Short mmCIF file of C-alpha atoms in Angstrom, two decimals:
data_model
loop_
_atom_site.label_atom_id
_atom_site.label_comp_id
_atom_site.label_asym_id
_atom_site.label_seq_id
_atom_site.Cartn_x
_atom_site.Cartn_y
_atom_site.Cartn_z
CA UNK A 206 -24.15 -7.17 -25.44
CA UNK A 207 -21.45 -6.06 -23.07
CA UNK A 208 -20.63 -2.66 -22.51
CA UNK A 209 -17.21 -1.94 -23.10
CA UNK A 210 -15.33 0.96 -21.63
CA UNK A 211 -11.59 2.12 -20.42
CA UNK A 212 -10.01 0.43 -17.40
CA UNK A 213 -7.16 2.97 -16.16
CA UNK A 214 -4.42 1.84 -14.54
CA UNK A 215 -2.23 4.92 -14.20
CA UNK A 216 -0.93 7.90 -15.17
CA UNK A 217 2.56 8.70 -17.02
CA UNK A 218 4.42 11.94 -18.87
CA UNK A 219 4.53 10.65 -22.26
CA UNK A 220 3.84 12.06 -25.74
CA UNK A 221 3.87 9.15 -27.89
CA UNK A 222 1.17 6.69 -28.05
CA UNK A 223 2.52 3.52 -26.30
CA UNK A 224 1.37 0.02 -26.64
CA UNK A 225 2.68 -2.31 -23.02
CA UNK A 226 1.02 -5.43 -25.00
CA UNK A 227 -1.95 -8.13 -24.57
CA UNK A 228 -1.64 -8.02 -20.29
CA UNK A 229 -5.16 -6.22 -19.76
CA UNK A 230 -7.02 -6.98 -16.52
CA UNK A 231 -10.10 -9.54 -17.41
CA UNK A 232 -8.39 -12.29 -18.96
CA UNK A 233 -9.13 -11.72 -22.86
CA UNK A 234 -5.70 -10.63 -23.52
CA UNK A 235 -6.85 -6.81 -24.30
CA UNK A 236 -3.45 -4.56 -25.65
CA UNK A 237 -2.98 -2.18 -23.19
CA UNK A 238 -1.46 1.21 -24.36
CA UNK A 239 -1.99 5.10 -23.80
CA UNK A 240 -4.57 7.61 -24.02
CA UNK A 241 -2.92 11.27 -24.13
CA UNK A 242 -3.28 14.82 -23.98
CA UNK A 243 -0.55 17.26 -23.35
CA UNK A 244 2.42 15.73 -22.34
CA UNK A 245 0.41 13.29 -20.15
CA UNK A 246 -1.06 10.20 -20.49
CA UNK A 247 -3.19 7.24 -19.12
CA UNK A 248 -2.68 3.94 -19.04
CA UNK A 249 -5.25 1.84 -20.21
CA UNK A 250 -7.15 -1.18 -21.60
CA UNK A 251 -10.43 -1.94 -23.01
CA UNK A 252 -12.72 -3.66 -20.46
CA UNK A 253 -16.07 -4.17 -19.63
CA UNK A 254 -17.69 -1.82 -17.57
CA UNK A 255 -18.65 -4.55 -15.05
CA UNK A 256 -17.59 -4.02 -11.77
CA UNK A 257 -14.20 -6.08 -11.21
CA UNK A 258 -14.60 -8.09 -8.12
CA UNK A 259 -11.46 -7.09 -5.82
CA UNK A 260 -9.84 -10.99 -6.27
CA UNK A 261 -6.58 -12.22 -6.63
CA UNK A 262 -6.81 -13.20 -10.16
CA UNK A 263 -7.97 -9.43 -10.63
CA UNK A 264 -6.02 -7.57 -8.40
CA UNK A 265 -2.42 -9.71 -9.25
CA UNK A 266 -3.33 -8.47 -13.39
CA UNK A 267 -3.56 -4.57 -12.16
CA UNK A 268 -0.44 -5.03 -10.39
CA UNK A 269 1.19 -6.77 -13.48
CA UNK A 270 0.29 -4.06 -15.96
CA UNK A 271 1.93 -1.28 -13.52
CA UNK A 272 5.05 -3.19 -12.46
CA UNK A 273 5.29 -3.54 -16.66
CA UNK A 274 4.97 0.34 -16.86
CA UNK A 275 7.36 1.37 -14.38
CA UNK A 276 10.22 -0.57 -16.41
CA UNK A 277 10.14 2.49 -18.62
CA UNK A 278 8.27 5.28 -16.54
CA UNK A 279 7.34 7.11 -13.47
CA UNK A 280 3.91 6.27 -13.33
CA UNK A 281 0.89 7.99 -10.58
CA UNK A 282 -1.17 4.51 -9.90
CA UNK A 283 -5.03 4.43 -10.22
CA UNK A 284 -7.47 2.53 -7.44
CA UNK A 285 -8.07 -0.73 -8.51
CA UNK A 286 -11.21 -0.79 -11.00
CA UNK A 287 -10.88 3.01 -11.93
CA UNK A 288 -12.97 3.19 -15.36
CA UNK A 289 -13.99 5.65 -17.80
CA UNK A 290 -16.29 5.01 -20.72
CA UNK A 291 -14.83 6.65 -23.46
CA UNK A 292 -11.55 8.37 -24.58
CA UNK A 293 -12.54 11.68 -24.75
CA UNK A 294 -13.65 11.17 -20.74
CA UNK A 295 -10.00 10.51 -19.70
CA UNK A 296 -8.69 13.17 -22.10
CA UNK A 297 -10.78 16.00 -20.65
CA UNK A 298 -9.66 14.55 -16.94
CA UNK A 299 -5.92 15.16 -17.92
CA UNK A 300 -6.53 18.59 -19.57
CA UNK A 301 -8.22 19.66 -16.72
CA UNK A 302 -5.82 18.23 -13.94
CA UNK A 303 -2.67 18.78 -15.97
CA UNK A 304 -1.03 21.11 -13.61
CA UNK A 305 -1.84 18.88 -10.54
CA UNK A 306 -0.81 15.69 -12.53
CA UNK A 307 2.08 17.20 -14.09
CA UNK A 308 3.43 18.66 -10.36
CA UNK A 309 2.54 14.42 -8.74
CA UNK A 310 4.85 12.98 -11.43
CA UNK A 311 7.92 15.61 -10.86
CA UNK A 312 7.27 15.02 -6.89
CA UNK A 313 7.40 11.34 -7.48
CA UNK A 314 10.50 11.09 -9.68
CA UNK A 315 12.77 8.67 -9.13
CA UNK A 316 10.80 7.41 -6.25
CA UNK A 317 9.17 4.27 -5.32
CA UNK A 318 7.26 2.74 -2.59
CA UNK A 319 8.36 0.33 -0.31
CA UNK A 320 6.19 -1.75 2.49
CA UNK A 321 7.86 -3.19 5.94
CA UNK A 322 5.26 -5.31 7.76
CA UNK A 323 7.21 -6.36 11.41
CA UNK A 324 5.41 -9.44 13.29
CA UNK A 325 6.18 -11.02 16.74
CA UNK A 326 6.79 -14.55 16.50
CA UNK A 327 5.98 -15.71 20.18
CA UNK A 328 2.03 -13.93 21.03
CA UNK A 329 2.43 -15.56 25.00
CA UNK A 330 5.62 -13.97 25.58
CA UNK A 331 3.94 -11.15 24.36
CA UNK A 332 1.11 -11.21 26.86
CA UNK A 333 3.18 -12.20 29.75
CA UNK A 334 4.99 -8.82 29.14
CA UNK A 335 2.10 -7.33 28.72
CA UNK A 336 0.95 -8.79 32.30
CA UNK A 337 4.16 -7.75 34.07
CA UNK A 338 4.22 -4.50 32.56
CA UNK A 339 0.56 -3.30 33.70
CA UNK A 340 -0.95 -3.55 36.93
CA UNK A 341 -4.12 -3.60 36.44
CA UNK A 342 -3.66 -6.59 33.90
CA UNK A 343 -1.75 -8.49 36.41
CA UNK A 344 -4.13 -7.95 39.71
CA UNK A 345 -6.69 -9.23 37.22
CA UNK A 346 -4.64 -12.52 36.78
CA UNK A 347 -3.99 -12.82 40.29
CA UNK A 348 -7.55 -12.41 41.47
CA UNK A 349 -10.77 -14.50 40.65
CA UNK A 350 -11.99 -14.86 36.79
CA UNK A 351 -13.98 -12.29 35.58
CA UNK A 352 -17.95 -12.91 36.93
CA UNK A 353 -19.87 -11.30 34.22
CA UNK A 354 -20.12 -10.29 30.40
CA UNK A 355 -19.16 -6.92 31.58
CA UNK A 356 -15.96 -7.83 33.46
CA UNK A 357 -14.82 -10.16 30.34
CA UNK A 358 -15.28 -6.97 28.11
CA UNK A 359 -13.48 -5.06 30.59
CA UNK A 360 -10.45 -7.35 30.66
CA UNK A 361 -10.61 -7.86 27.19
CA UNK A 362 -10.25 -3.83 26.65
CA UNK A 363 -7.52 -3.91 29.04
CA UNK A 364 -5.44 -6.08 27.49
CA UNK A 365 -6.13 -4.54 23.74
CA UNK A 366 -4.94 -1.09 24.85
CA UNK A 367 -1.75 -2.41 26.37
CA UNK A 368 -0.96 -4.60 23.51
CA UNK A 369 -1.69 -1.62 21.66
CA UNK A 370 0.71 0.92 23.78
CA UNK A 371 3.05 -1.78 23.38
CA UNK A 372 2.80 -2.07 19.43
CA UNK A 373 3.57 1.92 19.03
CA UNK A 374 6.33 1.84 21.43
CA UNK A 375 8.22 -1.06 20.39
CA UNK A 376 7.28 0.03 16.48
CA UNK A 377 9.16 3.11 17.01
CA UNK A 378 12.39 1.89 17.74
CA UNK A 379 11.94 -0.57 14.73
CA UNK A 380 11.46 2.39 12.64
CA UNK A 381 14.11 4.78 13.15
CA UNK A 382 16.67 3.14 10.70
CA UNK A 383 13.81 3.75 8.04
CA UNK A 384 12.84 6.78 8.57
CA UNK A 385 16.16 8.13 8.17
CA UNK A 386 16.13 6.64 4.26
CA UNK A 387 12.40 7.70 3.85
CA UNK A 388 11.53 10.82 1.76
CA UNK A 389 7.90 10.31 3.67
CA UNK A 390 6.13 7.41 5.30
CA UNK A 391 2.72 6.24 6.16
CA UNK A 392 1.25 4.01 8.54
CA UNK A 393 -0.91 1.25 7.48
CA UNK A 394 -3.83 -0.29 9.32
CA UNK A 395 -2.14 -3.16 11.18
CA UNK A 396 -5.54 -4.85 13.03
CA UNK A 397 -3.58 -8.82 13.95
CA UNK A 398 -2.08 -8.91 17.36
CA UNK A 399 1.17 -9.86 16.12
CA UNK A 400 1.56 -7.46 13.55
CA UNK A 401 3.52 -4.73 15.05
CA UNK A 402 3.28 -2.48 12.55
CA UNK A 403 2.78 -1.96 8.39
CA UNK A 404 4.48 0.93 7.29
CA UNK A 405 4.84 2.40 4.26
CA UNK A 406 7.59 4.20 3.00
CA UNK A 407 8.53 6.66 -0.18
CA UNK A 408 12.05 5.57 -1.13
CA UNK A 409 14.70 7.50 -3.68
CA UNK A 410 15.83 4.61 -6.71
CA UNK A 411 19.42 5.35 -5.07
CA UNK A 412 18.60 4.43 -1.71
CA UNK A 413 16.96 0.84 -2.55
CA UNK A 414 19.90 -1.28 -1.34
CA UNK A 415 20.29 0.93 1.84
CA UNK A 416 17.13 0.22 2.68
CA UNK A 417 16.93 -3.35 1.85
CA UNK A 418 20.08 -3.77 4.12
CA UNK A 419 18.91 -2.03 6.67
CA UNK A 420 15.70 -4.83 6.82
CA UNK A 421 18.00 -7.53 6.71
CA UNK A 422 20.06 -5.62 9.26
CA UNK A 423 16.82 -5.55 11.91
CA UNK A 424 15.69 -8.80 10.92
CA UNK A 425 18.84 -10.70 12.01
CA UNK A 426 19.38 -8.73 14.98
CA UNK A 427 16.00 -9.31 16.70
CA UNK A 428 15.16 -12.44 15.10
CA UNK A 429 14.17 -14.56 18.12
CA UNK A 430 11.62 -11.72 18.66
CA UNK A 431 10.11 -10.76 15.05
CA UNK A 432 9.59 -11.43 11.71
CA UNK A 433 10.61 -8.84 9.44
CA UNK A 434 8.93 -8.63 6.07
CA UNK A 435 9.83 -6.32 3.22
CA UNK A 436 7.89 -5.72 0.12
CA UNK A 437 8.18 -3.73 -3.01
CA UNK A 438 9.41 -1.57 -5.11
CA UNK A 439 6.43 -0.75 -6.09
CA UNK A 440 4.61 2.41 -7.43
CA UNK A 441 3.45 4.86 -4.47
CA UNK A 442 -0.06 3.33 -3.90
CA UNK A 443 0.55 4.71 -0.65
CA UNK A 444 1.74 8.24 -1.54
CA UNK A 445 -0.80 8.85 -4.52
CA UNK A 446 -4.44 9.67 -4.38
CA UNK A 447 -5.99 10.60 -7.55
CA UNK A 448 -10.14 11.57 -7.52
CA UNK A 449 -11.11 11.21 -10.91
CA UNK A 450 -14.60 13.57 -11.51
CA UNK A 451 -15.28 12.82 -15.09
CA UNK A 452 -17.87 15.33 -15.78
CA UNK A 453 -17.21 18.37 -13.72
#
């Protein structure tokens, strides 16, 4: 027999006991709805206390279920497959954290997050700045092939720093128009060569078009050179950290 339990999904200010409807993570159509204490609540279904594998099935129904929530409230996301196993568990987490919760939710009114990811289009233009803009890379192009495993590694480390000098500098400039919007911003791990940069930004409601045409403005003006990519709103994944001790 399974062992069924609380998946959270978030946390709102609400008094009332809310019911969001059959769109619980697993796939068996479980209501989700509130569990509250205090002014605050959390947002969550019944599931079984299985570990949820971190697919796209599973990861595109927590999204769902907080996209759903944020029609009506502000609401402080949880990691994906943040569980408790009983309603009293969650309650004593927000009477105990109902100061720091309660302070999250008025910092994060009216805000939501929004993601630019910036990608070059052409990688060997790319290089053959990077080989005209470093010395070292270039005498290495102009001289004989690297000899040994060592000298490969050494070109190879070469090469990954400049492209990486190269990624903050050019990043920056991209940036600025954001930044001005942003009421903070985060940078994202960005590992492919021809992602520039992932960025993530905290956004007022009010300044959502501003922003939006600010993307379209950078796409169009360097779009022989990048790709620009903006996603959201969403709720501040970014911007939100909760650590959830049940039984301090």
């Amino acid at each position: 027999m399974k062992h069924v339990g609380k998946y959270i999904y978030g946390i709102i200010s609400s008094n009332g006991a809310e019911n969001f409807g059959p769109i619980g993570i697993g796939g068996e159509e479980d209501e989700v709805m509130t569990i509250g204490s205090g002014g605050l609540a959390a947002v969550v279904s019944n599931a079984s206390m299985d570990h949820y594998i971190l697919s796209k099935e599973n990861l595109t129904a927590h999204m769902k279920v907080i996209e759903k929530v944020m029609e009506l409230y502000n609401i402080l996301p949880m990691r994906f497959c943040t569980m408790a196993e009983t309603s009293d568990e969650i309650i004593s987490f927000l009477e105990r954290n109902s100061k720091e919760l309660m302070d999250l939710l008025r910092d994060m009114e009216g805000k939501v997050e929004m993601d630019i990811k910036i990608r070059w289009k052409d990688m060997k233009k790319i290089y053959e700045e990077i080989s005209e803009e470093n010395r070292k890379i270039r005498d290495l192009k102009s001289g004989k092939p690297p000899q040994t495993r060592r000298d490969l590694i050494h070109a190879g480390e070469l090469v990954a720093a400049a492209l990486e000098k190269k990624k903050v500098a050019e990043g920056e400039s991209y940036l600025v128009p954001f930044k001005k919007l942003a009421k903070g911003f985060k940078a994202m791990e960005s590992g492919a060569d021809e992602l520039v940069l992932h960025e993530a930004f905290l956004i007022g409601k009010d300044w959502l078009k501003e922003f939006d045409k600010s993307a379209e403005t950078l796409a169009d003006e360097f779009r022989d050179r990048v790709e620009v990519k903006s996603v959201g709103p969403m709720a501040p994944f970014s911007f939100v950290t909760l650590q959830l001790h049940w039984n301090e």
